[in-house]
Coordinates of C-alpha atoms in Angstrom, one line a residue:
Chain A
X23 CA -144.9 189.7 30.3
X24 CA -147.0 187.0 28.9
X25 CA -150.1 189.2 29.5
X26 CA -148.9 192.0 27.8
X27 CA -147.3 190.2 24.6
X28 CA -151.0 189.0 24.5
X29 CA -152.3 192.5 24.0
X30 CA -150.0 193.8 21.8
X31 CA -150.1 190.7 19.6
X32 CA -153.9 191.4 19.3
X33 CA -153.3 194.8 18.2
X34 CA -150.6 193.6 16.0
X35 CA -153.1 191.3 14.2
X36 CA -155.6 194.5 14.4
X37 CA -153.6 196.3 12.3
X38 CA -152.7 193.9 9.9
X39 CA -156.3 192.6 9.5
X40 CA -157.6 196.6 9.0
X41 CA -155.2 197.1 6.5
X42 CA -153.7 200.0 8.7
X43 CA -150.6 198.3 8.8
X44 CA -150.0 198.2 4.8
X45 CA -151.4 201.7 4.5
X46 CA -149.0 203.0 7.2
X47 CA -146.0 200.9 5.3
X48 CA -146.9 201.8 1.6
X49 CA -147.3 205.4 2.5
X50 CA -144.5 205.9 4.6
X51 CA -141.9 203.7 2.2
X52 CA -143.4 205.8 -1.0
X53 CA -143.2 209.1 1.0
X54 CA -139.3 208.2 2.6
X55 CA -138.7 207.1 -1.3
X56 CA -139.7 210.0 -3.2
X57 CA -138.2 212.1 -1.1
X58 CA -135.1 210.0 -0.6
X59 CA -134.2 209.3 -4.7
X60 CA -136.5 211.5 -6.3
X61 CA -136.9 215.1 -5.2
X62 CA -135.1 217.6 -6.6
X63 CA -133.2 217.6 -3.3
X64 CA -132.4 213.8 -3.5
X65 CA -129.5 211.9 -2.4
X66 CA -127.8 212.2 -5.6
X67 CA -128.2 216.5 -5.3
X68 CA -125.8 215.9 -2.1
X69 CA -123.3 213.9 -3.7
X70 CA -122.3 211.7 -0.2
X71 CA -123.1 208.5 0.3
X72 CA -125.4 209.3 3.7
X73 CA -129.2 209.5 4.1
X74 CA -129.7 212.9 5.7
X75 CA -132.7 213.6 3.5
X76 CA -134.4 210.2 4.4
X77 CA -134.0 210.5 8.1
X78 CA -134.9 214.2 7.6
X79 CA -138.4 213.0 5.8
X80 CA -138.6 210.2 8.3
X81 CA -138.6 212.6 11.1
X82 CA -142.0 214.6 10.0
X83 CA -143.8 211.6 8.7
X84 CA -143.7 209.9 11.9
X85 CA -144.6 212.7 13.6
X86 CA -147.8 213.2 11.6
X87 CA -148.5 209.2 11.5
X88 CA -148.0 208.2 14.9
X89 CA -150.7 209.8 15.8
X90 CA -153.4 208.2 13.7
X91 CA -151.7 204.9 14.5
X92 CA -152.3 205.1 18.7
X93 CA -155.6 207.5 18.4
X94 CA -157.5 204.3 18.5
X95 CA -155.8 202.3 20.8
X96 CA -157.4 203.0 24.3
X97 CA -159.9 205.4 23.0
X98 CA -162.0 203.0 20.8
X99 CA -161.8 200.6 23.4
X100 CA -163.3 203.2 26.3
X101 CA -166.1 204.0 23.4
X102 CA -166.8 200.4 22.6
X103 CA -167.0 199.2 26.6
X104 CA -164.3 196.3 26.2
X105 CA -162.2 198.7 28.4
X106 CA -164.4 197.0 31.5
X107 CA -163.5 193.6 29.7
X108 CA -160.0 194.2 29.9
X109 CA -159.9 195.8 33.3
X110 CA -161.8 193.5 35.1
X111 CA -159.1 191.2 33.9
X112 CA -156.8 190.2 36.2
X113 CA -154.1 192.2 34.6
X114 CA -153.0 195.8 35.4
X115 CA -153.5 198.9 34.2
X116 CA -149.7 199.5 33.5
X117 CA -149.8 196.4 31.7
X118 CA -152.5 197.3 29.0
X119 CA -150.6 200.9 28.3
X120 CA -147.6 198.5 28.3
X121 CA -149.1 196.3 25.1
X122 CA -150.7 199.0 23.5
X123 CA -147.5 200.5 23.3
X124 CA -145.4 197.8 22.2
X125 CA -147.7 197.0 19.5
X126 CA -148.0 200.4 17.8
X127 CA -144.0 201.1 18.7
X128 CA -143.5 197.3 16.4
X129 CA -145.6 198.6 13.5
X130 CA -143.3 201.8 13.3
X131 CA -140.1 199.5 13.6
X132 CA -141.9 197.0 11.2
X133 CA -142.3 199.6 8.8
X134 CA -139.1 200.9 8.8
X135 CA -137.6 198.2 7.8
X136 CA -138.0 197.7 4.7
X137 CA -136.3 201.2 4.5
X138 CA -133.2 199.0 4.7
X139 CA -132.9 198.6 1.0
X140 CA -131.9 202.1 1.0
X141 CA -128.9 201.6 2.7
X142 CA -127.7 198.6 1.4
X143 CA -128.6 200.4 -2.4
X144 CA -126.3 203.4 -0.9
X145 CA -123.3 200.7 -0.2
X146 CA -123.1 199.9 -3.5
X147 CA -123.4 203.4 -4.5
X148 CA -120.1 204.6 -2.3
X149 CA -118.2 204.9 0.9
X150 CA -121.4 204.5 3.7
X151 CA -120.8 206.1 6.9
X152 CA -122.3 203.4 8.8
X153 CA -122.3 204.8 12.2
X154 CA -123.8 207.9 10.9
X155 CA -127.2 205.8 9.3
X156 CA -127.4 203.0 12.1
X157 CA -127.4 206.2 14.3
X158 CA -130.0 207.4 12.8
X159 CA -132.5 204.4 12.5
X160 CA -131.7 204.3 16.1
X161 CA -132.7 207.8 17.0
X162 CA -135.8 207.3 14.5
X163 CA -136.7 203.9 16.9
X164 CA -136.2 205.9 20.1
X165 CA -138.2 209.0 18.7
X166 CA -141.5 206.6 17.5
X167 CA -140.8 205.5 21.5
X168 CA -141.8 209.0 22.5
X169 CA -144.3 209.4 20.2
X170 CA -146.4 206.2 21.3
X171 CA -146.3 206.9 24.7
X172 CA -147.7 210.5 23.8
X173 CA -149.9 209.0 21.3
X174 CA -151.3 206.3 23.8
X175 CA -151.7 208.6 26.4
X176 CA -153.7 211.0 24.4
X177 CA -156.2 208.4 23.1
X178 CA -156.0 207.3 27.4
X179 CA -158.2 210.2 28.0
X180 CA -160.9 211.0 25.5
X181 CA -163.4 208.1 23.7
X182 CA -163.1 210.0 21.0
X183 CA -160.2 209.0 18.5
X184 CA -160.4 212.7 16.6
X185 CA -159.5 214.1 20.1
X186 CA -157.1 211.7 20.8
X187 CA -155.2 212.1 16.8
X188 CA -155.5 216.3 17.8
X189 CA -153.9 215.9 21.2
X190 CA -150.8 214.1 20.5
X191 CA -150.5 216.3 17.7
X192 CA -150.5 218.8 19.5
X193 CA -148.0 217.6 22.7
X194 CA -146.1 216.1 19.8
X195 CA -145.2 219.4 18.4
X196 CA -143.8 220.7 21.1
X197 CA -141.4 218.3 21.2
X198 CA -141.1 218.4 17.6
X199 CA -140.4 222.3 17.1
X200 CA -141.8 224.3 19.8
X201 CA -139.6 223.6 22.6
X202 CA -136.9 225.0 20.2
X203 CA -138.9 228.0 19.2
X204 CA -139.7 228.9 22.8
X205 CA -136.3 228.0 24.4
X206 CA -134.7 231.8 23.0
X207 CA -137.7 233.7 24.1
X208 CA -137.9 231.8 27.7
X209 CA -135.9 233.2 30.8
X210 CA -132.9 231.1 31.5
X211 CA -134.1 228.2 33.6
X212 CA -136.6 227.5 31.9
X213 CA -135.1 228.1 28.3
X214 CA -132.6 225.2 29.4
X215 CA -135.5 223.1 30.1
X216 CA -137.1 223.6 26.9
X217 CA -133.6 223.6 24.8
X218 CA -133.1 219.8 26.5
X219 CA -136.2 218.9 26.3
X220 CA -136.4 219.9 21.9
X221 CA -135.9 216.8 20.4
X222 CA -133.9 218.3 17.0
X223 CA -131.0 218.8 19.5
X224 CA -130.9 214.9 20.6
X225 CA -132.0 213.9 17.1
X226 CA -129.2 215.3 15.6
X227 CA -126.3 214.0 17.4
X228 CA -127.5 210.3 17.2
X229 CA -127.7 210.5 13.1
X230 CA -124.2 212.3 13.3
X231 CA -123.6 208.3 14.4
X232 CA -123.0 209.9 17.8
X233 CA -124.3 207.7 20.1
X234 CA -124.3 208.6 23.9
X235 CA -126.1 206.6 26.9
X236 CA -127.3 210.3 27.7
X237 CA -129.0 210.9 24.7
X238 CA -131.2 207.3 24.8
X239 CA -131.9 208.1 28.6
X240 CA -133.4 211.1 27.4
X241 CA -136.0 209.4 24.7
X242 CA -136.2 206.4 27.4
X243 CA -137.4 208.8 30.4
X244 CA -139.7 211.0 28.2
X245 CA -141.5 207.5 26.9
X246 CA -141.7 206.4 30.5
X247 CA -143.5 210.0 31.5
X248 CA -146.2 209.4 28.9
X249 CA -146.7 205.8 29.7
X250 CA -147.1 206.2 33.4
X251 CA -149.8 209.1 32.3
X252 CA -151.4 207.1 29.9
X253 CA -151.5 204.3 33.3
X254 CA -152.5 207.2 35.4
X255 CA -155.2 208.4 33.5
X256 CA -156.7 204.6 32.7
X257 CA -156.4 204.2 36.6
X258 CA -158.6 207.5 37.1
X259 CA -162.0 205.7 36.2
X260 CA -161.2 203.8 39.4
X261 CA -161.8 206.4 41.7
X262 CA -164.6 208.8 39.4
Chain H
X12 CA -167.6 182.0 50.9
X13 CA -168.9 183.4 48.2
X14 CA -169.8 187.3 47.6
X15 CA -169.8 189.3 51.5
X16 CA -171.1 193.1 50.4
X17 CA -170.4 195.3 53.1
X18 CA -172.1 198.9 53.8
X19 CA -171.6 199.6 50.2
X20 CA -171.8 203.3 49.2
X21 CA -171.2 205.1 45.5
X22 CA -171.2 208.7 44.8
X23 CA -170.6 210.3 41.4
X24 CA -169.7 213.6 42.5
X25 CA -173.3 215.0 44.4
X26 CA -175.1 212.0 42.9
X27 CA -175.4 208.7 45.4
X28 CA -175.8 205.8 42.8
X29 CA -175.3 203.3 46.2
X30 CA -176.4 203.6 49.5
X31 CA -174.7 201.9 52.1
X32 CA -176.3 198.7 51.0
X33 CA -175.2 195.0 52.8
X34 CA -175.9 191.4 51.4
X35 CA -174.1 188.3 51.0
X36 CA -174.5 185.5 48.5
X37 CA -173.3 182.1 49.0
X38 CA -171.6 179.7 47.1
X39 CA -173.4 178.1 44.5
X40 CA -176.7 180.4 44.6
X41 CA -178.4 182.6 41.6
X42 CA -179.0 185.5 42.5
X43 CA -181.4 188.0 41.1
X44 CA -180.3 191.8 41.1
X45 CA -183.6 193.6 40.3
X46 CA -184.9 197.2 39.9
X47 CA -185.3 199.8 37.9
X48 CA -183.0 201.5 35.3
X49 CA -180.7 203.5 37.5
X50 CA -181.0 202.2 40.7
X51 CA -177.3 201.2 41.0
X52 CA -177.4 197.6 39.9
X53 CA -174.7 197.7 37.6
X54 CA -172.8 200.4 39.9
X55 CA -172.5 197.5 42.5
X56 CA -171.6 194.9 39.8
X57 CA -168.7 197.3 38.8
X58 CA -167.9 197.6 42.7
X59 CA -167.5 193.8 42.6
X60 CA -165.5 193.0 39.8
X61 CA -163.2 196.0 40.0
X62 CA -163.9 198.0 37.6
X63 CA -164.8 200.8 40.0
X64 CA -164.0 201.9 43.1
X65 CA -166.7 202.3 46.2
X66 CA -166.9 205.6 48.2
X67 CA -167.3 203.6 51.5
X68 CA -167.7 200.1 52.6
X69 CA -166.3 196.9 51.5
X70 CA -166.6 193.5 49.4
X71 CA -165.2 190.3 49.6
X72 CA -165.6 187.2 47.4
X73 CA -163.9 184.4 48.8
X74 CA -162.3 186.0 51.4
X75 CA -160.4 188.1 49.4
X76 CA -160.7 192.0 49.5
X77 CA -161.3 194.5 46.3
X78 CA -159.4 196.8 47.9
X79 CA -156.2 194.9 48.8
X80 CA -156.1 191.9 47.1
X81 CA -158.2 192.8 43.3
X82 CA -156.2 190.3 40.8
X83 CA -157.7 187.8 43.0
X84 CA -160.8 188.8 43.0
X85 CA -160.9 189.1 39.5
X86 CA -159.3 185.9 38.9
X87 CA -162.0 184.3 40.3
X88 CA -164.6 186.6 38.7
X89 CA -166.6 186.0 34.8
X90 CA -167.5 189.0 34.0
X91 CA -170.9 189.9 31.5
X92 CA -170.9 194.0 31.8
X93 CA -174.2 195.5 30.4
X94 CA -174.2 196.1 26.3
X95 CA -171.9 192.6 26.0
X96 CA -168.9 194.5 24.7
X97 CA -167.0 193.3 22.3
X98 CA -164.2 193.0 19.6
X99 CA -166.7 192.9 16.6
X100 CA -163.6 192.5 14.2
X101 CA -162.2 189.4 15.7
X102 CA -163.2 185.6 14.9
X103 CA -165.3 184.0 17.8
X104 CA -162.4 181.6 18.4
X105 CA -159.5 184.2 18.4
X106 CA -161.3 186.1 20.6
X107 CA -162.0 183.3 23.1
X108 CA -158.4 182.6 23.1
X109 CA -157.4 186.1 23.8
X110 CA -159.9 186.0 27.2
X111 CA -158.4 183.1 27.8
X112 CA -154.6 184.5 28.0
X113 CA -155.3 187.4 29.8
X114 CA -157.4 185.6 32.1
X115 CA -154.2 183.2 32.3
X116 CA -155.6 180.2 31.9
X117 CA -152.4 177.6 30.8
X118 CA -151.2 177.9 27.8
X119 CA -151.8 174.0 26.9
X120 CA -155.5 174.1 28.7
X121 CA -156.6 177.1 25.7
X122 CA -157.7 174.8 23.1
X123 CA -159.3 173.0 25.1
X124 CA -161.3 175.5 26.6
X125 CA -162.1 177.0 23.8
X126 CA -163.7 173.9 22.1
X127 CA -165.7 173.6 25.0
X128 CA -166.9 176.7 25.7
X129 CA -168.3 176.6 22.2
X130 CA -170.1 173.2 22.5
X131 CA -171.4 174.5 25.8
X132 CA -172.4 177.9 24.5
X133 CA -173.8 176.4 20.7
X134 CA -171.4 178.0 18.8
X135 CA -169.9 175.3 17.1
X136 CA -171.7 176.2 13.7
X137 CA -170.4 179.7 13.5
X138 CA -167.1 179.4 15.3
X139 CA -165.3 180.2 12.7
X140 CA -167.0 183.8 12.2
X141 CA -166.4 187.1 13.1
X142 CA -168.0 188.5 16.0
X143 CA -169.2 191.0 13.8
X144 CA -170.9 188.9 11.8
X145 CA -173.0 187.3 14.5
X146 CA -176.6 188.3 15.8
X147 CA -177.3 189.4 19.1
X148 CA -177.9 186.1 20.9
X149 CA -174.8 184.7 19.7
X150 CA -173.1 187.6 20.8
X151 CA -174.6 186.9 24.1
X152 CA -173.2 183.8 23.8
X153 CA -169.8 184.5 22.8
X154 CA -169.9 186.9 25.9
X155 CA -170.9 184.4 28.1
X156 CA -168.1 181.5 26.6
X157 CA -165.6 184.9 27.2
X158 CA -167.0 184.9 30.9
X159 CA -166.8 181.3 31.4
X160 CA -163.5 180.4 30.0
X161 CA -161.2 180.1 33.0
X162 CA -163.6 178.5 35.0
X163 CA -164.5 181.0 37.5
X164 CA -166.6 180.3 40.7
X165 CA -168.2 183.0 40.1
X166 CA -170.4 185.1 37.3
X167 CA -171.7 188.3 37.2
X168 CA -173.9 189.0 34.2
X169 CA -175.3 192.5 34.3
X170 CA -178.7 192.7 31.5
X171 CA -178.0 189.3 30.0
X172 CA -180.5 189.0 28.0
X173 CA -181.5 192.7 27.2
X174 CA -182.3 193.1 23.2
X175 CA -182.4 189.6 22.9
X176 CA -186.2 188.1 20.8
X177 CA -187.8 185.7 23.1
X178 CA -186.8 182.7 22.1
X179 CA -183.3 183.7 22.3
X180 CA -184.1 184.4 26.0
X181 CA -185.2 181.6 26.8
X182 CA -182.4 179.9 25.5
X183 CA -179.9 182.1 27.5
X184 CA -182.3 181.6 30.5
X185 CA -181.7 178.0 30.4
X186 CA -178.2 178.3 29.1
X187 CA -177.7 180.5 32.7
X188 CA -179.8 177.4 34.8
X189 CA -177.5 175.1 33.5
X190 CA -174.1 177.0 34.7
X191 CA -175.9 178.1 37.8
X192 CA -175.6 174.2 38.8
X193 CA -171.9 174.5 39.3
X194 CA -171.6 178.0 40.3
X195 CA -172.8 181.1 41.9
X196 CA -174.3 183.6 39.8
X197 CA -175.5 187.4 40.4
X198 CA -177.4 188.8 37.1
X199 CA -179.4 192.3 37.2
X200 CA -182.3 192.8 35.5
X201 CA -184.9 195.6 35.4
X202 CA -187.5 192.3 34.0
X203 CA -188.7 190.8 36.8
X204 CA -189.7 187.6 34.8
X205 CA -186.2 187.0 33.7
X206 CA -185.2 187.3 37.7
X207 CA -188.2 185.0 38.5
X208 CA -187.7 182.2 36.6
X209 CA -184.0 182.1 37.0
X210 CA -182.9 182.9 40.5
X211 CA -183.2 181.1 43.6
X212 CA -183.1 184.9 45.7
X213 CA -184.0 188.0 44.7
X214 CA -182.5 191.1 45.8
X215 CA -184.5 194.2 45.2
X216 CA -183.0 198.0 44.8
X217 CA -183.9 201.1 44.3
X218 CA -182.4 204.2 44.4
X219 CA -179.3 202.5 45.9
X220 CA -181.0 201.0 48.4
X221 CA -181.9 197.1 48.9
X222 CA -185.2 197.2 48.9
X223 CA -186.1 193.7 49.7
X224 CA -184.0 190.3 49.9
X225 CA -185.5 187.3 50.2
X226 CA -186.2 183.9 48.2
X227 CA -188.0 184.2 45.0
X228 CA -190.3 181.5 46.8
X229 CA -191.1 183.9 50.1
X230 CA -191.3 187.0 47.9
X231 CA -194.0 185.1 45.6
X232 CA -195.8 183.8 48.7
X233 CA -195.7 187.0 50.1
X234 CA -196.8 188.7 46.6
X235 CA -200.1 186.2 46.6
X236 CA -201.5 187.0 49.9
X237 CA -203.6 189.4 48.5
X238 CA -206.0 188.1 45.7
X239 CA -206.6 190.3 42.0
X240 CA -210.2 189.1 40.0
X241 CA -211.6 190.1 37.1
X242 CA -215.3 189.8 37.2
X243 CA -217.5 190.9 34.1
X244 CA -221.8 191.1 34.6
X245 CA -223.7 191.3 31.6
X246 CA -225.6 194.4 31.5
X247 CA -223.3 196.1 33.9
X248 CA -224.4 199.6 35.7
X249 CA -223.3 201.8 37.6
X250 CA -224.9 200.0 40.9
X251 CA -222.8 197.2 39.9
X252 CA -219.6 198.7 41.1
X253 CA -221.1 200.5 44.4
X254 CA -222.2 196.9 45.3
X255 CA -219.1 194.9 44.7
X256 CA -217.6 197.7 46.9
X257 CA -219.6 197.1 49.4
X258 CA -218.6 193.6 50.2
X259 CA -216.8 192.9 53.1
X260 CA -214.0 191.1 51.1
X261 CA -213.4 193.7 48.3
X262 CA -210.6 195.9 49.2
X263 CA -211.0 197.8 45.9
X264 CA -212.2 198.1 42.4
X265 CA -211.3 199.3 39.2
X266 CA -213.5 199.7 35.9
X267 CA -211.5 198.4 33.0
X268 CA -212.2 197.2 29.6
X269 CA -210.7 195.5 26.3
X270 CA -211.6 195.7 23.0
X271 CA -214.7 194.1 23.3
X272 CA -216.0 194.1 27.0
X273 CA -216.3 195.7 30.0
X274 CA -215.1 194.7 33.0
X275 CA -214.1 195.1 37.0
X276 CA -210.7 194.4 38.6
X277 CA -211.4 193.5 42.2
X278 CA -208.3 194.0 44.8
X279 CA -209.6 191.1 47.6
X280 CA -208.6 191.7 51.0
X281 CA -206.0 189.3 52.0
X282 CA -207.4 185.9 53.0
X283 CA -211.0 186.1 52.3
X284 CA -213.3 184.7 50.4
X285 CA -213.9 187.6 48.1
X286 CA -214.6 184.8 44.9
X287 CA -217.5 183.3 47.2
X288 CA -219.0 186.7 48.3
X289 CA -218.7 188.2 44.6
X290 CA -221.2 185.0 43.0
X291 CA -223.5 185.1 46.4
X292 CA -223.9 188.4 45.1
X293 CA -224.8 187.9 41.6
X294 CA -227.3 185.5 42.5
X295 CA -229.4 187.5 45.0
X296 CA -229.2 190.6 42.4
X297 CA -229.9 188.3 39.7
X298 CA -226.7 189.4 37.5
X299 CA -225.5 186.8 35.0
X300 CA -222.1 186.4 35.8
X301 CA -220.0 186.0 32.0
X302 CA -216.3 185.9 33.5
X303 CA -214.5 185.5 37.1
X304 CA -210.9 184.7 36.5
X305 CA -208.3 185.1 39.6
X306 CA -205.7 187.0 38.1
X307 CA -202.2 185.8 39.4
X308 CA -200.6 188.4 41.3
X309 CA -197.2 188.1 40.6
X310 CA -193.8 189.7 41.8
X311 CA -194.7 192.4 39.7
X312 CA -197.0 193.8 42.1
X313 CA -194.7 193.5 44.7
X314 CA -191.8 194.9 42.9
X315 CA -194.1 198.1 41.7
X316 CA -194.7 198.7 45.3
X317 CA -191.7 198.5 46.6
X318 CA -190.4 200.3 44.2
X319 CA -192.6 203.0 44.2
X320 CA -192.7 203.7 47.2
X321 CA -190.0 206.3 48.0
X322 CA -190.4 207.7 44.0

């Protein structure tokens, strides 16, 4: 545990001393803002006191940033060489994926927080359903989860971070729409696949303030498929 | 204890990088790697520190397999890989701290640790700096504090001192002496000076094969057996040569010049008086003799040979 707090601290302090950490929270505050107070279809437009709209917003920009946050983390690294530094440490590789992860998962959680002014603005505004918004930051937390672990693994196996940003675009979207464009079109098993695997579906129901242990398993086994690739495919230099 | 290499073998897909190769180093020696780029040096350093898996074969350090037991191997391993990579946007000292934590050294030992590995490395004027920031030898260094920091018995330093202007060399040459007193040490070179004037043995592949392992001291006796000269006549024809071939010493000759003169390279055959016969001969043909300089066969010969060989 030690070991891996080390790592993600490091790329904690990366990110802060890069300024990728103030882009990614500027950006995503003034993006989640305009569209929150601002647009013509602002929270005003719907009359309730609820923040559909921002966790709506939220929803694509962390799919599009996620991304270039974990496209460097193990790819720079494998193009640099200090990927034989770290794994010729006496640490594992599960435990590297593990702190690469936690570190990009914290800057997502880090910068939604200050998104928290929003909701305590919409208490004075009217009658808050609580359950429905803490729902919803919840399923926004467990989401960014997902998209780490696919965002990590993707930069696991190229050296190239424009590869890696492509990539978990690319597996991202699935999750992200296509699993619910394909799931009509698909014969039956597999449509049920697809329809459970979609994250709208999940999404939905936890900013309804719905939460169920079998909606979090769902967003907890997913990130634990793309973390034990990400391990996987760091392990596969091993044995080339 | 130390490093037990056993029947070593590497393929990259149809390519053999190393072949079945054996040797042992022992506690507290320095070790020499040497041979030409490609030859599987740094392959076998990867094998060792568990970066990479062998095909075949086997190594222990310390007792402790790569295969079943590779924390503690790597525990006990600094580790230099070729290039010196490093995180160019973190401060020397941040950095060191980081090695140190992964390498988990106590928690309470770190600053301590670092402030010595900078006094030992020379760093204490720039400690402060990025890596970035820092020429190549003092990246060198920083790679070797990062190596050094939890005290390992032993180091592995693949190229230390490639790209580095000579007087930076040197001073990672002696910087390497000086840590070789306490521990053993394998570097790889493809220079055989570097491996000459800082190992104790020198292990020689090629094509990932060892192609000689012996003391730096037999391997230099063994390269001076043989003598080279350079002899230069005034007035020099072409009987010149045909008669310093025909001594009984000369084993061969070569016509060579530098800007200025010309001159002969004689190849003496081992143990013979091949200086004597070469100014007998001068005398009787009336040649004035201008230069006759033993030129010092090094471990270069022998390492062009060996290395030759089979390529």
């Amino acid at each position: 545990m030690q070991t891996i707090w080390s790592i993600t601290r490091r790329e904690l302090n990366g990110f802060f001393d890069s300024l990728m950490a103030y882009i990614i929270i500027v950006v995503f505050l003034g993006l989640s803002g305009f569209f929150t107070w601002l647009s013509a279809n602002n929270i005003f437009f719907s009359g309730q006191a609820q923040l559909f709209g921002f966790f709506g917003i939220s929803y694509w920009t962390l799919f599009f940033f996620i991304p270039a946050i974990t496209m460097r983390s193990l790819a720079e690294e494998k193009k640099t060489g200090t990927i034989e530094l770290l794994a010729t440490k006496p640490i594992t590789e599960l435990q590297i994926v593990l702190g690469k992860w936690m570190a990009s998962w914290f800057l997502i959680i880090i910068s939604l927080a200050p998104t928290l002014i929003y909701y305590i603005t919409l208490m004075n505004l009217g009658n808050v359903d609580h359950g429905g918004i803490w729902g919803g930051y919840v399923a926004l937390i467990l989401i960014s989860a997902v998209y780490v672990a696919i965002g990590v693994f993707a930069s696991s196996i190229t050296n190239n971070q424009i590869v890696a940003f492509i990539l978990a675009l690319f597996i991202s979207f699935f999750f992200q729409l296509l699993f619910d464009v394909l799931a009509p079109v698909l014969p039956d098993v597999l449509s049920n696949l697809t329809a459970y695997l979609s994250f709208s579906s999940h999404f939905e129901i936890m900013s309804r303030g719905v939460f169920s242990l079998d909606n979090a398993l769902y967003f907890v086994s997913v990130t634990m498929v793309g973390i034990t690739l990400a391990t996987a495919s760091l392990k596969r230099r091993v044995w080339s | 204890m130390g490093i037990t290499v056993q029947n070593l073998t590497k393929e990259y897909g149809a390519q053999r990088a190393v072949d079945d190769i054996s040797f042992e180093v022992k506690t507290g020696d320095i070790v020499g790697f040497l041979g030409p780029n490609g030859a599987g040096k740094s392959t076998t350093m990867k094998i060792i520190t568990c970066y990479l898996r062998p095909t075949s074969g086997t190594v222990h350090l310390d007792g402790y397999s790569i295969d079943e037991h590779p924390n503690e191997v790597r525990k006990r391993i600094g580790y230099l890989p070729e290039n010196n990579p490093l995180y160019l946007e973190m401060s020397i000292v941040d950095y060191l701290a980081y090695s140190a934590e992964l390498n988990q050294v106590p928690k309470s030992r770190i600053q301590g640790k670092i402030r010595d590995m900078i006094e030992m490395t020379g760093l204490t004027r720039e400690r402060h700096k990025l890596i970035g920031e820092l020429s190549k030898g003092y990246r060198q260094r920083v790679g070797l504090a990062q190596a050094l920091i939890h005290d390992p018995d032993v180091l592995i330093l693949d190229e230390p001192t490639t790209g580095l202007d000579p007087n930076q060399i040197i001073e990672i040459r002696s910087l390497i002496k000086e840590i070789g007193k306490e521990k053993t040490i394998m570097l790889s070179s493809h220079i055989l000076q570097e491996v000459e004037a800082t190992c104790d043995r020198i292990i020689i592949i090629n094509q990932g094969k060892i192609a000689a392992d012996s003391t730096t001291a037999e391997l230099k006796r063994r390269a001076s057996g043989a003598e080279r000269i350079k002899v230069q006549i005034a007035g020099t024809g072409g009987s010149v040569g045909d008669a310093l071939l025909g001594l009984p010493a000369v084993a061969a000759i070569d016509r060579d010049h530098d800007e200025k003169d010309e001159f002969w390279m004689v190849d003496a055959k081992p143990n013979q008086p091949a200086r004597e016969q070469i100014f007998k001969l001068c005398v009787e043909k009336n040649w004035v003799l201008m230069q006759m300089t033993p030129v010092h066969t090094s471990l270069e010969d022998i390492f062009r040979q060996l290395t030759n060989k089979n390529g």
